[in-house]
């Protein structure tokens, strides 16, 4: 009889399989460990290569550092030389006088006086001028007490036109009586107090007497008493007195009229020629200079000397590239010899508006701005209105 061991026969076949699994597991662990070892090694070499590249870059920068100031000098030196050339040209650059220059000069002067101007003029002291240019005189006798009426400003009104309409002979009367700081701020619909004759309003301060007030304004005590309907010469601080015939001083009047021009060059410049008689810098003969010359490098910005409207832009053999700006109350300004015109005809400009660049075009001896001022078509010395 044959005996069979079931336990042995069942377990024996599993031993080889267990050994195979164990060997497979050990091999897998070895592969993983090998992979991890290779990854750390690769990382080490990568870091070392990066550090080497950084060191090479730093060495290269140190070796070629001298090129940085060399490049800066290569850029700065030509700019410096160009500026020096521009400055030197502002002193000497003869331009041939063309045959038709005199004709252009007369033409431009005629154009300056052909603008549409206010129909009522006044002089620098504020006196209203008649159509023939004479000073208008008030026909009112200063003996009656001053009276006031109210006027509403209309579109198109001017301070000189309103003054003449009510028989006043000086524009400072309306300015002073209404405490107008800037005539250009007047607007349609605004109400003005109109006195019956010319004069100023004075507010009495402590310690003033009628005699001292009369002396201050070059008036008589009798006139002050009459126009203010005073029964006694005793004054009180804070009292308002109308001073007949008194007027604003020239500077206060100009400030109120907005007639204080500013220099059209804000950069550094030198006055190379004044208004009036001079020796022609090219022909070396006596001549009359129509403005002032502000010498400065080519390309310097030119600004409008006062707010206004660009009336003309163009080229003349005398003035080269030029711009003419029309201002209020008959003023015009001319800016000549520009290298470039920026403003456009009809453009509204202010004292902060760039209208062109300095140059030496036309009849010129070098880079500069020729600046002229006209009042009612007649030349005015710019230095008398510039502040």
PDB file of C-alpha atoms in Angstrom, residues 50-174:
ATOM      1  CA  UNK A  50      26.393  76.877 -13.088  1.00  0.00           C
ATOM      2  CA  UNK A  51      28.988  78.173 -10.627  1.00  0.00           C
ATOM      3  CA  UNK A  52      31.670  77.891 -13.266  1.00  0.00           C
ATOM      4  CA  UNK A  53      29.569  79.829 -15.798  1.00  0.00           C
ATOM      5  CA  UNK A  54      28.910  82.571 -13.237  1.00  0.00           C
ATOM      6  CA  UNK A  55      32.619  82.855 -12.472  1.00  0.00           C
ATOM      7  CA  UNK A  56      33.458  83.128 -16.182  1.00  0.00           C
ATOM      8  CA  UNK A  57      30.818  85.867 -16.649  1.00  0.00           C
ATOM      9  CA  UNK A  58      32.152  87.902 -13.695  1.00  0.00           C
ATOM     10  CA  UNK A  59      35.705  87.626 -15.016  1.00  0.00           C
ATOM     11  CA  UNK A  60      34.571  88.816 -18.446  1.00  0.00           C
ATOM     12  CA  UNK A  61      32.772  91.799 -16.961  1.00  0.00           C
ATOM     13  CA  UNK A  62      35.834  92.758 -14.960  1.00  0.00           C
ATOM     14  CA  UNK A  63      38.040  92.405 -18.010  1.00  0.00           C
ATOM     15  CA  UNK A  64      35.840  94.633 -20.211  1.00  0.00           C
ATOM     16  CA  UNK A  65      34.624  97.120 -17.559  1.00  0.00           C
ATOM     17  CA  UNK A  66      36.719  99.885 -19.144  1.00  0.00           C
ATOM     18  CA  UNK A  67      34.367  99.856 -22.115  1.00  0.00           C
ATOM     19  CA  UNK A  68      31.467 101.367 -20.084  1.00  0.00           C
ATOM     20  CA  UNK A  69      33.080 104.821 -19.541  1.00  0.00           C
ATOM     21  CA  UNK A  70      34.457 104.640 -23.092  1.00  0.00           C
ATOM     22  CA  UNK A  71      30.942 104.248 -24.529  1.00  0.00           C
ATOM     23  CA  UNK A  72      29.627 107.078 -22.305  1.00  0.00           C
ATOM     24  CA  UNK A  73      32.434 109.347 -23.469  1.00  0.00           C
ATOM     25  CA  UNK A  74      31.767 108.449 -27.094  1.00  0.00           C
ATOM     26  CA  UNK A  75      28.158 109.613 -26.678  1.00  0.00           C
ATOM     27  CA  UNK A  76      28.807 112.684 -24.508  1.00  0.00           C
ATOM     28  CA  UNK A  77      31.733 114.212 -26.431  1.00  0.00           C
ATOM     29  CA  UNK A  78      29.835 114.727 -29.746  1.00  0.00           C
ATOM     30  CA  UNK A  79      26.907 116.281 -27.853  1.00  0.00           C
ATOM     31  CA  UNK A  80      29.270 118.646 -26.020  1.00  0.00           C
ATOM     32  CA  UNK A  81      31.020 119.606 -29.250  1.00  0.00           C
ATOM     33  CA  UNK A  82      27.664 120.246 -30.945  1.00  0.00           C
ATOM     34  CA  UNK A  83      26.565 122.551 -28.110  1.00  0.00           C
ATOM     35  CA  UNK A  84      29.856 124.437 -28.261  1.00  0.00           C
ATOM     36  CA  UNK A  85      29.456 124.898 -32.016  1.00  0.00           C
ATOM     37  CA  UNK A  86      25.909 126.213 -31.547  1.00  0.00           C
ATOM     38  CA  UNK A  87      27.090 128.664 -28.911  1.00  0.00           C
ATOM     39  CA  UNK A  88      29.971 129.894 -31.069  1.00  0.00           C
ATOM     40  CA  UNK A  89      27.633 130.334 -34.050  1.00  0.00           C
ATOM     41  CA  UNK A  90      25.490 132.685 -31.988  1.00  0.00           C
ATOM     42  CA  UNK A  91      28.341 135.203 -32.229  1.00  0.00           C
ATOM     43  CA  UNK A  92      29.437 134.941 -35.848  1.00  0.00           C
ATOM     44  CA  UNK A  93      27.605 133.755 -38.909  1.00  0.00           C
ATOM     45  CA  UNK A  94      27.359 136.272 -41.723  1.00  0.00           C
ATOM     46  CA  UNK A  95      24.330 136.004 -43.982  1.00  0.00           C
ATOM     47  CA  UNK A  96      24.317 137.774 -47.326  1.00  0.00           C
ATOM     48  CA  UNK A  97      21.942 140.711 -47.584  1.00  0.00           C
ATOM     49  CA  UNK A  98      19.508 140.032 -50.382  1.00  0.00           C
ATOM     50  CA  UNK A  99      18.443 142.720 -52.827  1.00  0.00           C
ATOM     51  CA  UNK A 100      14.765 142.506 -51.919  1.00  0.00           C
ATOM     52  CA  UNK A 101      15.340 142.711 -48.139  1.00  0.00           C
ATOM     53  CA  UNK A 102      14.337 146.378 -47.965  1.00  0.00           C
ATOM     54  CA  UNK A 103      11.090 145.578 -49.772  1.00  0.00           C
ATOM     55  CA  UNK A 104      10.356 142.736 -47.366  1.00  0.00           C
ATOM     56  CA  UNK A 105      11.107 144.999 -44.425  1.00  0.00           C
ATOM     57  CA  UNK A 106       8.569 147.588 -45.602  1.00  0.00           C
ATOM     58  CA  UNK A 107       6.013 144.905 -46.420  1.00  0.00           C
ATOM     59  CA  UNK A 108       6.238 143.385 -42.951  1.00  0.00           C
ATOM     60  CA  UNK A 109       5.929 146.761 -41.267  1.00  0.00           C
ATOM     61  CA  UNK A 110       2.816 147.455 -43.346  1.00  0.00           C
ATOM     62  CA  UNK A 111       1.386 144.085 -42.335  1.00  0.00           C
ATOM     63  CA  UNK A 112       1.957 144.880 -38.677  1.00  0.00           C
ATOM     64  CA  UNK A 113      -0.118 148.048 -38.920  1.00  0.00           C
ATOM     65  CA  UNK A 114      -2.938 146.512 -40.967  1.00  0.00           C
ATOM     66  CA  UNK A 115      -4.447 144.432 -38.172  1.00  0.00           C
ATOM     67  CA  UNK A 116      -7.990 145.054 -37.040  1.00  0.00           C
ATOM     68  CA  UNK A 117      -7.637 147.162 -33.904  1.00  0.00           C
ATOM     69  CA  UNK A 118      -9.953 148.535 -31.254  1.00  0.00           C
ATOM     70  CA  UNK A 119     -11.769 151.610 -32.525  1.00  0.00           C
ATOM     71  CA  UNK A 120     -10.893 153.513 -29.350  1.00  0.00           C
ATOM     72  CA  UNK A 121      -7.276 153.942 -28.317  1.00  0.00           C
ATOM     73  CA  UNK A 122      -5.531 155.089 -25.170  1.00  0.00           C
ATOM     74  CA  UNK A 123      -1.953 156.051 -24.364  1.00  0.00           C
ATOM     75  CA  UNK A 124       0.398 154.624 -21.736  1.00  0.00           C
ATOM     76  CA  UNK A 125      -1.086 156.930 -19.090  1.00  0.00           C
ATOM     77  CA  UNK A 126      -4.606 155.668 -19.774  1.00  0.00           C
ATOM     78  CA  UNK A 127      -5.796 158.803 -21.591  1.00  0.00           C
ATOM     79  CA  UNK A 128      -8.513 158.117 -24.165  1.00  0.00           C
ATOM     80  CA  UNK A 129      -7.385 159.190 -27.654  1.00  0.00           C
ATOM     81  CA  UNK A 130      -9.620 160.726 -30.296  1.00  0.00           C
ATOM     82  CA  UNK A 131      -9.642 159.477 -33.865  1.00  0.00           C
ATOM     83  CA  UNK A 132      -6.949 162.020 -34.768  1.00  0.00           C
ATOM     84  CA  UNK A 133      -4.677 160.756 -31.987  1.00  0.00           C
ATOM     85  CA  UNK A 134      -5.210 163.685 -29.592  1.00  0.00           C
ATOM     86  CA  UNK A 135      -6.149 163.217 -25.939  1.00  0.00           C
ATOM     87  CA  UNK A 136      -9.877 163.447 -25.330  1.00  0.00           C
ATOM     88  CA  UNK A 137     -10.857 165.981 -22.643  1.00  0.00           C
ATOM     89  CA  UNK A 138     -13.905 165.574 -20.418  1.00  0.00           C
ATOM     90  CA  UNK A 139     -16.453 168.386 -20.764  1.00  0.00           C
ATOM     91  CA  UNK A 140     -17.856 167.839 -17.240  1.00  0.00           C
ATOM     92  CA  UNK A 141     -17.176 170.622 -14.723  1.00  0.00           C
ATOM     93  CA  UNK A 142     -15.847 169.209 -11.475  1.00  0.00           C
ATOM     94  CA  UNK A 143     -17.980 171.139  -8.994  1.00  0.00           C
ATOM     95  CA  UNK A 144     -21.131 169.103  -8.653  1.00  0.00           C
ATOM     96  CA  UNK A 145     -21.193 166.092  -6.292  1.00  0.00           C
ATOM     97  CA  UNK A 146     -20.158 162.857  -8.001  1.00  0.00           C
ATOM     98  CA  UNK A 147     -22.971 160.532  -9.023  1.00  0.00           C
ATOM     99  CA  UNK A 148     -22.882 156.915 -10.145  1.00  0.00           C
ATOM    100  CA  UNK A 149     -24.819 154.820 -12.585  1.00  0.00           C
ATOM    101  CA  UNK A 150     -24.677 151.104 -13.315  1.00  0.00           C
ATOM    102  CA  UNK A 151     -23.638 149.608 -16.640  1.00  0.00           C
ATOM    103  CA  UNK A 152     -23.904 145.946 -17.641  1.00  0.00           C
ATOM    104  CA  UNK A 153     -20.958 144.764 -19.735  1.00  0.00           C
ATOM    105  CA  UNK A 154     -21.893 143.440 -23.168  1.00  0.00           C
ATOM    106  CA  UNK A 155     -20.102 141.118 -25.553  1.00  0.00           C
ATOM    107  CA  UNK A 156     -17.430 143.015 -27.479  1.00  0.00           C
ATOM    108  CA  UNK A 157     -17.095 145.837 -24.928  1.00  0.00           C
ATOM    109  CA  UNK A 158     -13.654 147.256 -24.146  1.00  0.00           C
ATOM    110  CA  UNK A 159     -12.632 149.313 -21.153  1.00  0.00           C
ATOM    111  CA  UNK A 160     -11.729 152.235 -23.407  1.00  0.00           C
ATOM    112  CA  UNK A 161     -15.029 152.004 -25.311  1.00  0.00           C
ATOM    113  CA  UNK A 162     -17.092 152.012 -22.111  1.00  0.00           C
ATOM    114  CA  UNK A 163     -15.085 154.943 -20.748  1.00  0.00           C
ATOM    115  CA  UNK A 164     -15.635 157.033 -23.870  1.00  0.00           C
ATOM    116  CA  UNK A 165     -19.316 156.113 -23.977  1.00  0.00           C
ATOM    117  CA  UNK A 166     -19.852 157.763 -20.585  1.00  0.00           C
ATOM    118  CA  UNK A 167     -17.684 160.807 -21.274  1.00  0.00           C
ATOM    119  CA  UNK A 168     -14.672 159.706 -19.226  1.00  0.00           C
ATOM    120  CA  UNK A 169     -11.242 160.675 -20.505  1.00  0.00           C
ATOM    121  CA  UNK A 170      -9.069 158.092 -18.690  1.00  0.00           C
ATOM    122  CA  UNK A 171      -9.523 154.344 -18.433  1.00  0.00           C
ATOM    123  CA  UNK A 172      -8.030 154.214 -14.922  1.00  0.00           C
ATOM    124  CA  UNK A 173     -11.284 155.692 -13.542  1.00  0.00           C
ATOM    125  CA  UNK A 174     -13.372 152.574 -14.222  1.00  0.00           C
TER     126      UNK A 174
END
